């Protein structure tokens, strides 16, 4: 069983919120700080909590998986004092598609992995799934990078949002975070 990870928006927590803005659909209530907790699913005093679990990979091929493993940095690098939490929900039109058609849109037409790969190892990432938990977002995407890579991360996000895959995104909130070094 994968450990539930809880993202709690509140007045405490390691991560300071630099900005929080809706990209599609309803936003989330503004918060000052974000706390990331593993293994606990309720947080007292939080304005909101979002939950997700790491899961198996749906779309990667053997070669992509090997390349990703070789180039992906770990979370928690000391220099990676910037982060993004981007919760995303996709439409029923996406979820109704069979697996092969989703892969077709995700990679052959949108180049999600090929594009993302160009930003490794600058960006560390983790994908959490919330859909089967009955959460408001299907995915909680989490990224960590150094301050000097902020502009490149911005470019990556804008590139992905312009792809056919994003036509299926019906709710997205972009939360940018910063923490003290060390
Ligand atoms: C840092 C570079 C990135 C890389 C290397 C990357 C790679 C991947 C890979 C390999 C998957 C597929 C996982 C699977 O097989 O189930 C995936 C899924 C996903 N990624 Fe990225 N990604 C990157 C950046 C981003 C960014 C910036 C966003 C959001 C703006 C994002 C949002 C998502 C979402 C929502 C999914 C789930 C898609 C679905 O299952 O329908 N990714 N990513």
Short mmCIF file of N, CA and C and ligand atoms in Angstrom, two decimals:
data_model
loop_
_atom_site.label_atom_id
_atom_site.label_comp_id
_atom_site.label_asym_id
_atom_site.label_seq_id
_atom_site.Cartn_x
_atom_site.Cartn_y
_atom_site.Cartn_z
N UNK A 1 0.86 -1.20 0.00
CA UNK A 1 0.00 0.00 0.00
C UNK A 1 0.89 1.24 0.00
N UNK A 2 0.65 2.16 -0.92
CA UNK A 2 1.43 3.40 -0.97
C UNK A 2 1.00 4.34 0.14
N UNK A 3 1.95 5.10 0.64
CA UNK A 3 1.66 6.06 1.70
C UNK A 3 0.94 7.27 1.13
N UNK A 4 -0.14 7.65 1.81
CA UNK A 4 -0.83 8.88 1.42
C UNK A 4 0.04 10.07 1.79
N UNK A 5 0.15 11.01 0.86
CA UNK A 5 0.84 12.26 1.17
C UNK A 5 -0.21 13.37 1.22
N UNK A 6 -0.13 14.17 2.25
CA UNK A 6 -1.09 15.26 2.45
C UNK A 6 -0.40 16.60 2.27
N UNK A 7 -0.98 17.42 1.44
CA UNK A 7 -0.51 18.80 1.25
C UNK A 7 -1.50 19.70 1.97
N UNK A 8 -1.02 20.39 3.01
CA UNK A 8 -1.91 21.20 3.84
C UNK A 8 -1.58 22.68 3.67
N UNK A 9 -2.58 23.43 3.23
CA UNK A 9 -2.43 24.87 3.13
C UNK A 9 -2.80 25.52 4.44
N UNK A 10 -1.87 26.28 5.02
CA UNK A 10 -2.14 26.83 6.35
C UNK A 10 -1.24 28.04 6.60
N UNK A 11 -1.03 28.37 7.86
CA UNK A 11 -0.13 29.47 8.22
C UNK A 11 1.22 28.96 8.67
N UNK A 12 1.38 27.65 8.71
CA UNK A 12 2.65 27.06 9.12
C UNK A 12 3.16 26.13 8.02
N UNK A 13 4.39 25.70 8.16
CA UNK A 13 4.94 24.78 7.16
C UNK A 13 6.23 25.34 6.61
N UNK A 14 7.02 24.43 6.08
CA UNK A 14 8.35 24.79 5.58
C UNK A 14 8.26 25.70 4.36
N UNK A 15 7.27 25.46 3.52
CA UNK A 15 7.19 26.16 2.24
C UNK A 15 6.34 27.41 2.32
N UNK A 16 6.94 28.53 1.94
CA UNK A 16 6.22 29.80 1.87
C UNK A 16 5.58 29.94 0.48
N UNK A 17 4.35 30.37 0.44
CA UNK A 17 3.66 30.51 -0.84
C UNK A 17 4.07 31.82 -1.50
N UNK A 18 4.63 31.71 -2.69
CA UNK A 18 5.04 32.89 -3.45
C UNK A 18 3.87 33.39 -4.28
N UNK A 19 3.15 32.47 -4.89
CA UNK A 19 1.92 32.84 -5.58
C UNK A 19 1.02 31.62 -5.72
N UNK A 20 -0.29 31.91 -5.83
CA UNK A 20 -1.28 30.84 -6.00
C UNK A 20 -2.30 31.36 -6.97
N UNK A 21 -2.39 30.75 -8.14
CA UNK A 21 -3.35 31.26 -9.10
C UNK A 21 -4.04 30.16 -9.88
N UNK A 22 -5.33 30.37 -10.19
CA UNK A 22 -6.06 29.39 -10.98
C UNK A 22 -5.61 29.46 -12.44
N UNK A 23 -5.43 28.31 -13.06
CA UNK A 23 -5.12 28.25 -14.48
C UNK A 23 -6.38 27.86 -15.25
N UNK A 24 -7.14 26.91 -14.69
CA UNK A 24 -8.41 26.49 -15.27
C UNK A 24 -9.35 26.11 -14.12
N UNK A 25 -10.61 26.49 -14.25
CA UNK A 25 -11.59 26.13 -13.23
C UNK A 25 -11.39 26.88 -11.92
N UNK A 26 -12.00 26.34 -10.89
CA UNK A 26 -12.04 26.99 -9.58
C UNK A 26 -10.66 26.99 -8.93
N UNK A 27 -10.32 28.10 -8.28
CA UNK A 27 -9.05 28.19 -7.57
C UNK A 27 -9.14 27.52 -6.21
N UNK A 28 -8.09 27.63 -5.42
CA UNK A 28 -8.09 27.20 -4.02
C UNK A 28 -7.96 28.46 -3.17
N UNK A 29 -8.41 28.38 -1.94
CA UNK A 29 -8.30 29.50 -1.03
C UNK A 29 -6.83 29.88 -0.84
N UNK A 30 -6.57 31.18 -0.77
CA UNK A 30 -5.19 31.65 -0.57
C UNK A 30 -4.65 31.18 0.76
N UNK A 31 -3.35 30.89 0.79
CA UNK A 31 -2.70 30.43 2.01
C UNK A 31 -1.34 31.10 2.09
N UNK A 32 -0.77 31.12 3.30
CA UNK A 32 0.55 31.73 3.49
C UNK A 32 1.66 30.69 3.34
N UNK A 33 1.38 29.48 3.83
CA UNK A 33 2.42 28.45 3.82
C UNK A 33 1.82 27.10 3.49
N UNK A 34 2.70 26.20 3.09
CA UNK A 34 2.28 24.84 2.74
C UNK A 34 3.13 23.84 3.50
N UNK A 35 2.44 22.84 4.02
CA UNK A 35 3.12 21.77 4.72
C UNK A 35 2.88 20.47 3.96
N UNK A 36 3.93 19.68 3.82
CA UNK A 36 3.81 18.40 3.12
C UNK A 36 4.03 17.30 4.15
N UNK A 37 3.03 16.47 4.33
CA UNK A 37 3.09 15.46 5.39
C UNK A 37 2.89 14.07 4.78
N UNK A 38 3.77 13.17 5.13
CA UNK A 38 3.61 11.80 4.66
C UNK A 38 2.94 10.95 5.72
N UNK A 39 1.95 10.22 5.32
CA UNK A 39 1.37 9.22 6.20
C UNK A 39 0.28 9.72 7.13
N UNK A 40 -0.01 11.00 7.09
CA UNK A 40 -1.11 11.53 7.91
C UNK A 40 -2.11 12.16 6.96
N UNK A 41 -3.38 11.93 7.17
CA UNK A 41 -4.32 12.49 6.20
C UNK A 41 -5.25 13.54 6.79
N UNK A 42 -5.01 13.94 8.03
CA UNK A 42 -5.79 15.06 8.58
C UNK A 42 -4.87 16.02 9.30
N UNK A 43 -5.04 17.31 9.04
CA UNK A 43 -4.16 18.30 9.64
C UNK A 43 -5.02 19.36 10.33
N UNK A 44 -4.83 19.52 11.62
CA UNK A 44 -5.61 20.51 12.37
C UNK A 44 -5.23 21.92 11.94
N UNK A 45 -6.23 22.75 11.78
CA UNK A 45 -5.98 24.16 11.51
C UNK A 45 -5.66 24.48 10.06
N UNK A 46 -5.72 23.51 9.18
CA UNK A 46 -5.41 23.78 7.77
C UNK A 46 -6.62 24.40 7.08
N UNK A 47 -6.37 25.31 6.15
CA UNK A 47 -7.47 25.90 5.37
C UNK A 47 -7.99 24.89 4.35
N UNK A 48 -7.05 24.13 3.80
CA UNK A 48 -7.46 23.03 2.93
C UNK A 48 -6.38 21.96 2.93
N UNK A 49 -6.78 20.78 2.62
CA UNK A 49 -5.81 19.69 2.48
C UNK A 49 -6.10 18.96 1.17
N UNK A 50 -5.05 18.57 0.51
CA UNK A 50 -5.17 17.76 -0.71
C UNK A 50 -4.35 16.50 -0.49
N UNK A 51 -4.89 15.38 -0.94
CA UNK A 51 -4.21 14.12 -0.68
C UNK A 51 -3.95 13.36 -1.98
N UNK A 52 -2.87 12.61 -1.98
CA UNK A 52 -2.56 11.79 -3.15
C UNK A 52 -1.63 10.65 -2.76
N UNK A 53 -1.56 9.68 -3.64
CA UNK A 53 -0.63 8.56 -3.43
C UNK A 53 0.24 8.39 -4.67
N UNK A 54 1.52 8.08 -4.46
CA UNK A 54 2.34 7.69 -5.60
C UNK A 54 1.73 6.43 -6.21
N UNK A 55 1.88 6.24 -7.50
CA UNK A 55 1.27 5.06 -8.13
C UNK A 55 2.19 4.52 -9.22
N UNK A 56 1.77 3.46 -9.85
CA UNK A 56 2.57 2.92 -10.95
C UNK A 56 2.46 3.81 -12.18
N UNK A 57 3.41 3.65 -13.09
CA UNK A 57 3.41 4.47 -14.30
C UNK A 57 2.48 3.88 -15.36
N UNK A 58 1.66 4.77 -15.92
CA UNK A 58 0.67 4.33 -16.92
C UNK A 58 1.22 4.37 -18.34
N UNK A 59 2.10 5.31 -18.63
CA UNK A 59 2.37 5.60 -20.04
C UNK A 59 3.79 5.38 -20.50
N UNK A 60 4.75 5.27 -19.58
CA UNK A 60 6.14 5.21 -20.02
C UNK A 60 6.50 3.88 -20.67
N UNK A 61 7.32 3.97 -21.71
CA UNK A 61 7.88 2.77 -22.33
C UNK A 61 9.14 2.35 -21.57
N UNK A 62 9.65 1.20 -21.87
CA UNK A 62 10.87 0.70 -21.22
C UNK A 62 12.04 1.67 -21.40
N UNK A 63 12.21 2.14 -22.63
CA UNK A 63 13.32 3.05 -22.91
C UNK A 63 13.14 4.37 -22.17
N UNK A 64 11.93 4.92 -22.21
CA UNK A 64 11.67 6.17 -21.49
C UNK A 64 11.92 5.99 -20.00
N UNK A 65 11.46 4.88 -19.47
CA UNK A 65 11.62 4.63 -18.04
C UNK A 65 13.09 4.59 -17.66
N UNK A 66 13.88 3.90 -18.50
CA UNK A 66 15.31 3.79 -18.22
C UNK A 66 15.98 5.18 -18.25
N UNK A 67 15.65 5.95 -19.27
CA UNK A 67 16.23 7.30 -19.39
C UNK A 67 15.80 8.21 -18.23
N UNK A 68 14.54 8.09 -17.84
CA UNK A 68 14.05 8.92 -16.74
C UNK A 68 14.77 8.57 -15.44
N UNK A 69 14.91 7.30 -15.18
CA UNK A 69 15.59 6.88 -13.95
C UNK A 69 17.02 7.40 -13.94
N UNK A 70 17.69 7.33 -15.09
CA UNK A 70 19.09 7.75 -15.16
C UNK A 70 19.26 9.27 -14.96
N UNK A 71 18.25 10.05 -15.32
CA UNK A 71 18.41 11.52 -15.32
C UNK A 71 17.64 12.25 -14.23
N UNK A 72 16.79 11.55 -13.48
CA UNK A 72 15.94 12.23 -12.51
C UNK A 72 16.65 12.42 -11.18
N UNK A 73 16.75 13.66 -10.71
CA UNK A 73 17.36 13.91 -9.40
C UNK A 73 16.37 13.57 -8.28
N UNK A 74 16.89 13.39 -7.07
CA UNK A 74 15.99 13.10 -5.94
C UNK A 74 15.30 14.37 -5.46
N UNK A 75 14.21 14.21 -4.73
CA UNK A 75 13.61 15.35 -4.03
C UNK A 75 14.51 15.72 -2.86
N UNK A 76 14.36 16.95 -2.38
CA UNK A 76 15.06 17.36 -1.17
C UNK A 76 16.50 17.79 -1.35
N UNK A 77 16.90 18.11 -2.59
CA UNK A 77 18.27 18.63 -2.79
C UNK A 77 18.40 19.97 -2.05
N UNK A 78 19.53 20.18 -1.37
CA UNK A 78 19.68 21.42 -0.59
C UNK A 78 19.51 22.68 -1.43
N UNK A 79 19.98 22.65 -2.68
CA UNK A 79 19.92 23.86 -3.51
C UNK A 79 18.51 24.10 -4.11
N UNK A 80 17.67 23.09 -4.05
CA UNK A 80 16.34 23.22 -4.66
C UNK A 80 15.38 23.87 -3.66
N UNK A 81 15.49 25.19 -3.54
CA UNK A 81 14.69 25.92 -2.55
C UNK A 81 13.43 26.52 -3.16
N UNK A 82 13.14 26.17 -4.41
CA UNK A 82 11.88 26.57 -5.03
C UNK A 82 11.10 25.30 -5.37
N UNK A 83 9.77 25.40 -5.28
CA UNK A 83 8.93 24.25 -5.60
C UNK A 83 7.64 24.72 -6.24
N UNK A 84 6.98 23.79 -6.90
CA UNK A 84 5.65 24.05 -7.45
C UNK A 84 4.75 22.88 -7.09
N UNK A 85 3.56 23.20 -6.60
CA UNK A 85 2.51 22.20 -6.44
C UNK A 85 1.43 22.58 -7.44
N UNK A 86 1.19 21.71 -8.41
CA UNK A 86 0.19 22.01 -9.43
C UNK A 86 -0.85 20.89 -9.45
N UNK A 87 -1.96 21.10 -8.72
CA UNK A 87 -3.05 20.12 -8.73
C UNK A 87 -3.83 20.22 -10.05
N UNK A 88 -4.16 19.06 -10.60
CA UNK A 88 -4.80 19.01 -11.92
C UNK A 88 -5.93 17.99 -11.92
N UNK A 89 -7.05 18.39 -12.53
CA UNK A 89 -8.12 17.42 -12.79
C UNK A 89 -8.37 17.38 -14.29
N UNK A 90 -8.50 16.18 -14.83
CA UNK A 90 -8.81 16.03 -16.25
C UNK A 90 -10.29 15.71 -16.43
N UNK A 91 -10.80 15.95 -17.65
CA UNK A 91 -12.23 15.82 -17.92
C UNK A 91 -12.64 14.36 -18.09
N UNK A 92 -13.94 14.12 -18.04
CA UNK A 92 -14.44 12.76 -18.28
C UNK A 92 -14.10 12.32 -19.70
N UNK A 93 -13.97 13.30 -20.61
CA UNK A 93 -13.57 12.96 -21.98
C UNK A 93 -12.22 12.27 -22.02
N UNK A 94 -11.34 12.63 -21.11
CA UNK A 94 -10.02 11.98 -21.01
C UNK A 94 -10.16 10.58 -20.42
N UNK A 95 -10.89 10.52 -19.31
CA UNK A 95 -10.96 9.24 -18.58
C UNK A 95 -11.77 8.20 -19.33
N UNK A 96 -12.63 8.65 -20.25
CA UNK A 96 -13.40 7.70 -21.06
C UNK A 96 -12.57 7.07 -22.17
N UNK A 97 -11.42 7.66 -22.48
CA UNK A 97 -10.60 7.13 -23.57
C UNK A 97 -9.91 5.84 -23.14
N UNK A 98 -9.71 4.91 -24.08
CA UNK A 98 -8.92 3.73 -23.77
C UNK A 98 -7.45 4.12 -23.62
N UNK A 99 -6.72 3.30 -22.91
CA UNK A 99 -5.31 3.53 -22.58
C UNK A 99 -4.47 3.90 -23.80
N UNK A 100 -4.63 3.17 -24.92
CA UNK A 100 -3.76 3.43 -26.07
C UNK A 100 -4.01 4.83 -26.65
N UNK A 101 -5.24 5.30 -26.60
CA UNK A 101 -5.52 6.63 -27.13
C UNK A 101 -5.01 7.72 -26.19
N UNK A 102 -5.03 7.44 -24.88
CA UNK A 102 -4.47 8.41 -23.93
C UNK A 102 -2.96 8.53 -24.13
N UNK A 103 -2.29 7.40 -24.30
CA UNK A 103 -0.84 7.43 -24.57
C UNK A 103 -0.56 8.21 -25.86
N UNK A 104 -1.38 7.99 -26.86
CA UNK A 104 -1.24 8.68 -28.15
C UNK A 104 -1.26 10.20 -27.97
N UNK A 105 -2.23 10.67 -27.20
CA UNK A 105 -2.34 12.12 -26.96
C UNK A 105 -1.20 12.61 -26.07
N UNK A 106 -0.92 11.84 -25.02
CA UNK A 106 0.06 12.23 -24.01
C UNK A 106 1.47 12.36 -24.59
N UNK A 107 1.87 11.39 -25.40
CA UNK A 107 3.25 11.42 -25.88
C UNK A 107 3.40 11.64 -27.38
N UNK A 108 2.70 10.88 -28.21
CA UNK A 108 2.95 11.06 -29.65
C UNK A 108 2.51 12.44 -30.13
N UNK A 109 1.39 12.95 -29.59
CA UNK A 109 0.93 14.26 -30.04
C UNK A 109 1.39 15.40 -29.14
N UNK A 110 1.60 15.15 -27.85
CA UNK A 110 1.94 16.24 -26.92
C UNK A 110 3.39 16.24 -26.45
N UNK A 111 4.09 15.13 -26.66
CA UNK A 111 5.52 15.03 -26.31
C UNK A 111 5.80 15.39 -24.85
N UNK A 112 4.91 14.96 -23.98
CA UNK A 112 5.04 15.32 -22.55
C UNK A 112 6.37 14.83 -21.98
N UNK A 113 6.70 13.58 -22.21
CA UNK A 113 7.93 13.02 -21.64
C UNK A 113 9.16 13.60 -22.35
N UNK A 114 9.11 13.66 -23.67
CA UNK A 114 10.26 14.20 -24.42
C UNK A 114 10.53 15.64 -24.03
N UNK A 115 9.48 16.43 -23.85
CA UNK A 115 9.65 17.83 -23.43
C UNK A 115 10.18 17.89 -22.01
N UNK A 116 9.54 17.17 -21.11
CA UNK A 116 9.95 17.19 -19.71
C UNK A 116 11.40 16.76 -19.54
N UNK A 117 11.80 15.80 -20.38
CA UNK A 117 13.15 15.26 -20.27
C UNK A 117 14.23 16.33 -20.44
N UNK A 118 13.94 17.34 -21.24
CA UNK A 118 14.92 18.41 -21.48
C UNK A 118 15.20 19.21 -20.21
N UNK A 119 14.33 19.10 -19.23
CA UNK A 119 14.47 19.89 -18.00
C UNK A 119 15.06 19.08 -16.85
N UNK A 120 15.50 17.87 -17.18
CA UNK A 120 16.22 17.04 -16.22
C UNK A 120 17.71 17.24 -16.46
N UNK A 121 18.53 17.22 -15.39
CA UNK A 121 18.17 16.99 -13.98
C UNK A 121 17.86 18.26 -13.19
N UNK A 122 17.56 19.38 -13.86
CA UNK A 122 17.32 20.62 -13.10
C UNK A 122 16.09 20.48 -12.19
N UNK A 123 15.06 19.82 -12.71
CA UNK A 123 13.79 19.73 -11.99
C UNK A 123 13.60 18.32 -11.42
N UNK A 124 13.37 18.26 -10.12
CA UNK A 124 12.98 16.99 -9.49
C UNK A 124 11.46 16.95 -9.42
N UNK A 125 10.87 15.78 -9.61
CA UNK A 125 9.40 15.75 -9.66
C UNK A 125 8.85 14.52 -8.97
N UNK A 126 7.60 14.62 -8.55
CA UNK A 126 6.85 13.45 -8.09
C UNK A 126 5.39 13.64 -8.43
N UNK A 127 4.78 12.56 -8.87
CA UNK A 127 3.38 12.59 -9.27
C UNK A 127 2.56 11.79 -8.27
N UNK A 128 1.53 12.44 -7.72
CA UNK A 128 0.62 11.77 -6.78
C UNK A 128 -0.76 11.66 -7.44
N UNK A 129 -1.41 10.52 -7.22
CA UNK A 129 -2.75 10.31 -7.79
C UNK A 129 -3.82 10.48 -6.70
N UNK A 130 -4.87 11.23 -7.03
CA UNK A 130 -5.94 11.45 -6.06
C UNK A 130 -7.30 10.95 -6.52
N UNK A 131 -7.40 10.61 -7.79
CA UNK A 131 -8.70 10.28 -8.37
C UNK A 131 -9.39 9.12 -7.65
N UNK A 132 -8.66 8.06 -7.39
CA UNK A 132 -9.28 6.89 -6.77
C UNK A 132 -9.50 7.07 -5.27
N UNK A 133 -9.00 8.19 -4.73
CA UNK A 133 -9.27 8.53 -3.33
C UNK A 133 -10.51 9.41 -3.21
N UNK A 134 -11.11 9.75 -4.36
CA UNK A 134 -12.26 10.64 -4.34
C UNK A 134 -11.89 12.09 -4.10
N UNK A 135 -10.66 12.43 -4.40
CA UNK A 135 -10.16 13.80 -4.20
C UNK A 135 -10.64 14.73 -5.32
N UNK A 136 -10.65 16.05 -5.06
CA UNK A 136 -11.08 16.99 -6.10
C UNK A 136 -10.12 17.06 -7.29
N UNK A 137 -8.85 16.67 -7.09
CA UNK A 137 -7.89 16.68 -8.20
C UNK A 137 -7.44 15.25 -8.49
N UNK A 138 -7.34 14.94 -9.78
CA UNK A 138 -6.85 13.61 -10.19
C UNK A 138 -5.37 13.46 -9.88
N UNK A 139 -4.63 14.58 -10.01
CA UNK A 139 -3.17 14.55 -9.85
C UNK A 139 -2.71 15.71 -8.99
N UNK A 140 -1.74 15.42 -8.13
CA UNK A 140 -0.99 16.47 -7.46
C UNK A 140 0.42 16.36 -8.01
N UNK A 141 0.82 17.34 -8.81
CA UNK A 141 2.17 17.28 -9.38
C UNK A 141 3.06 18.18 -8.55
N UNK A 142 4.26 17.68 -8.24
CA UNK A 142 5.18 18.37 -7.32
C UNK A 142 6.55 18.47 -7.97
N UNK A 143 7.13 19.64 -7.95
CA UNK A 143 8.43 19.89 -8.59
C UNK A 143 9.32 20.70 -7.66
N UNK A 144 10.62 20.40 -7.69
CA UNK A 144 11.61 21.16 -6.90
C UNK A 144 12.77 21.56 -7.80
N UNK A 145 13.22 22.81 -7.66
CA UNK A 145 14.31 23.31 -8.50
C UNK A 145 15.02 24.45 -7.79
N UNK A 146 16.18 24.80 -8.31
CA UNK A 146 16.97 25.90 -7.72
C UNK A 146 16.43 27.24 -8.24
N UNK A 147 16.64 28.33 -7.49
CA UNK A 147 16.16 29.65 -7.93
C UNK A 147 16.61 30.00 -9.35
N UNK A 148 17.81 29.60 -9.71
CA UNK A 148 18.33 29.91 -11.05
C UNK A 148 17.60 29.19 -12.17
N UNK A 149 16.80 28.19 -11.86
CA UNK A 149 16.06 27.44 -12.89
C UNK A 149 14.59 27.82 -12.96
N UNK A 150 14.22 28.90 -12.25
CA UNK A 150 12.81 29.31 -12.25
C UNK A 150 12.29 29.64 -13.64
N UNK A 151 13.08 30.37 -14.41
CA UNK A 151 12.63 30.77 -15.75
C UNK A 151 12.44 29.56 -16.66
N UNK A 152 13.36 28.62 -16.56
CA UNK A 152 13.23 27.42 -17.38
C UNK A 152 11.98 26.62 -16.97
N UNK A 153 11.73 26.55 -15.67
CA UNK A 153 10.54 25.82 -15.23
C UNK A 153 9.28 26.47 -15.79
N UNK A 154 9.27 27.80 -15.77
CA UNK A 154 8.14 28.56 -16.33
C UNK A 154 7.92 28.20 -17.80
N UNK A 155 9.02 28.13 -18.54
CA UNK A 155 8.97 27.79 -19.97
C UNK A 155 8.39 26.38 -20.15
N UNK A 156 8.81 25.45 -19.30
CA UNK A 156 8.30 24.07 -19.38
C UNK A 156 6.80 24.03 -19.16
N UNK A 157 6.33 24.72 -18.13
CA UNK A 157 4.90 24.71 -17.81
C UNK A 157 4.09 25.30 -18.97
N UNK A 158 4.58 26.41 -19.53
CA UNK A 158 3.84 27.04 -20.64
C UNK A 158 3.84 26.15 -21.88
N UNK A 159 4.95 25.44 -22.12
CA UNK A 159 5.01 24.53 -23.26
C UNK A 159 3.97 23.42 -23.11
N UNK A 160 3.91 22.81 -21.91
CA UNK A 160 2.96 21.72 -21.70
C UNK A 160 1.51 22.20 -21.82
N UNK A 161 1.25 23.40 -21.30
CA UNK A 161 -0.14 23.90 -21.33
C UNK A 161 -0.63 24.17 -22.75
N UNK A 162 0.28 24.28 -23.69
CA UNK A 162 -0.12 24.54 -25.08
C UNK A 162 -0.32 23.25 -25.87
N UNK A 163 -0.21 22.09 -25.23
CA UNK A 163 -0.29 20.80 -25.95
C UNK A 163 -1.73 20.27 -26.01
N UNK A 164 -1.98 19.34 -26.94
CA UNK A 164 -3.31 18.70 -27.01
C UNK A 164 -3.72 18.03 -25.68
N UNK A 165 -2.75 17.52 -24.93
CA UNK A 165 -3.09 16.90 -23.64
C UNK A 165 -3.85 17.87 -22.74
N UNK A 166 -3.42 19.14 -22.75
CA UNK A 166 -4.01 20.12 -21.83
C UNK A 166 -5.44 20.51 -22.21
N UNK A 167 -5.90 20.15 -23.42
CA UNK A 167 -7.29 20.39 -23.78
C UNK A 167 -8.21 19.59 -22.86
N UNK A 168 -7.67 18.57 -22.21
CA UNK A 168 -8.46 17.73 -21.31
C UNK A 168 -8.36 18.17 -19.85
N UNK A 169 -7.59 19.20 -19.59
CA UNK A 169 -7.44 19.69 -18.21
C UNK A 169 -8.59 20.64 -17.90
N UNK A 170 -9.44 20.27 -16.95
CA UNK A 170 -10.59 21.13 -16.65
C UNK A 170 -10.40 21.92 -15.36
N UNK A 171 -9.47 21.49 -14.52
CA UNK A 171 -9.16 22.30 -13.33
C UNK A 171 -7.67 22.23 -13.06
N UNK A 172 -7.06 23.38 -12.84
CA UNK A 172 -5.62 23.44 -12.58
C UNK A 172 -5.33 24.67 -11.74
N UNK A 173 -4.59 24.47 -10.68
CA UNK A 173 -4.16 25.59 -9.83
C UNK A 173 -2.65 25.54 -9.76
N UNK A 174 -2.03 26.70 -9.90
CA UNK A 174 -0.56 26.76 -9.92
C UNK A 174 -0.07 27.42 -8.63
N UNK A 175 0.61 26.65 -7.81
CA UNK A 175 1.09 27.14 -6.52
C UNK A 175 2.61 27.10 -6.51
N UNK A 176 3.22 28.28 -6.35
CA UNK A 176 4.69 28.36 -6.34
C UNK A 176 5.18 28.65 -4.94
N UNK A 177 6.28 27.97 -4.57
CA UNK A 177 6.73 27.94 -3.19
C UNK A 177 8.22 28.22 -3.07
N UNK A 178 8.60 28.65 -1.90
CA UNK A 178 9.99 28.97 -1.63
C UNK A 178 10.30 28.57 -0.19
N UNK A 179 11.52 28.11 0.04
CA UNK A 179 11.93 27.81 1.43
C UNK A 179 13.33 28.34 1.69
N UNK A 180 13.65 28.44 2.96
CA UNK A 180 14.99 28.86 3.35
C UNK A 180 15.99 27.79 2.97
N UNK A 181 17.22 28.17 2.57
CA UNK A 181 18.24 27.15 2.27
C UNK A 181 18.58 26.35 3.51
N UNK A 182 19.05 25.14 3.29
CA UNK A 182 19.53 24.29 4.39
C UNK A 182 18.47 23.39 4.95
C1 LIG B 1 10.10 18.05 -15.14
C2 LIG B 1 9.82 17.54 -16.32
C3 LIG B 1 8.71 16.53 -16.46
C4 LIG B 1 8.86 15.23 -16.75
C5 LIG B 1 10.17 14.51 -17.04
C6 LIG B 1 7.55 14.63 -16.72
C7 LIG B 1 7.29 13.30 -16.94
C8 LIG B 1 6.09 12.68 -16.79
C9 LIG B 1 5.85 11.27 -16.99
C10 LIG B 1 6.91 10.25 -17.39
C11 LIG B 1 4.55 11.05 -16.75
C12 LIG B 1 3.81 9.73 -16.94
C13 LIG B 1 3.69 8.90 -15.69
C14 LIG B 1 2.95 7.62 -16.05
O1 LIG B 1 3.45 6.87 -16.91
O2 LIG B 1 1.87 7.38 -15.48
C15 LIG B 1 3.95 12.31 -16.37
C16 LIG B 1 2.63 12.48 -16.02
C17 LIG B 1 2.08 13.68 -15.70
N1 LIG B 1 2.71 14.91 -15.67
FE1 LIG B 1 4.63 15.27 -16.15
N2 LIG B 1 6.61 15.59 -16.44
C18 LIG B 1 7.27 16.77 -16.27
C19 LIG B 1 6.70 17.98 -15.99
C20 LIG B 1 5.36 18.19 -15.75
C21 LIG B 1 4.76 19.48 -15.44
C22 LIG B 1 5.52 20.80 -15.33
C23 LIG B 1 3.43 19.26 -15.22
C24 LIG B 1 2.34 20.24 -14.87
C25 LIG B 1 2.29 21.49 -15.30
C26 LIG B 1 3.20 17.84 -15.39
C27 LIG B 1 1.98 17.21 -15.22
C28 LIG B 1 1.78 15.86 -15.34
C29 LIG B 1 0.49 15.22 -15.12
C30 LIG B 1 -0.81 15.89 -14.72
C31 LIG B 1 0.68 13.86 -15.34
C32 LIG B 1 -0.38 12.76 -15.26
C33 LIG B 1 -0.97 12.57 -16.63
C34 LIG B 1 -2.00 11.47 -16.67
O3 LIG B 1 -1.77 10.39 -16.10
O4 LIG B 1 -3.04 11.68 -17.33
N3 LIG B 1 4.38 17.24 -15.73
N4 LIG B 1 4.91 13.29 -16.42
#
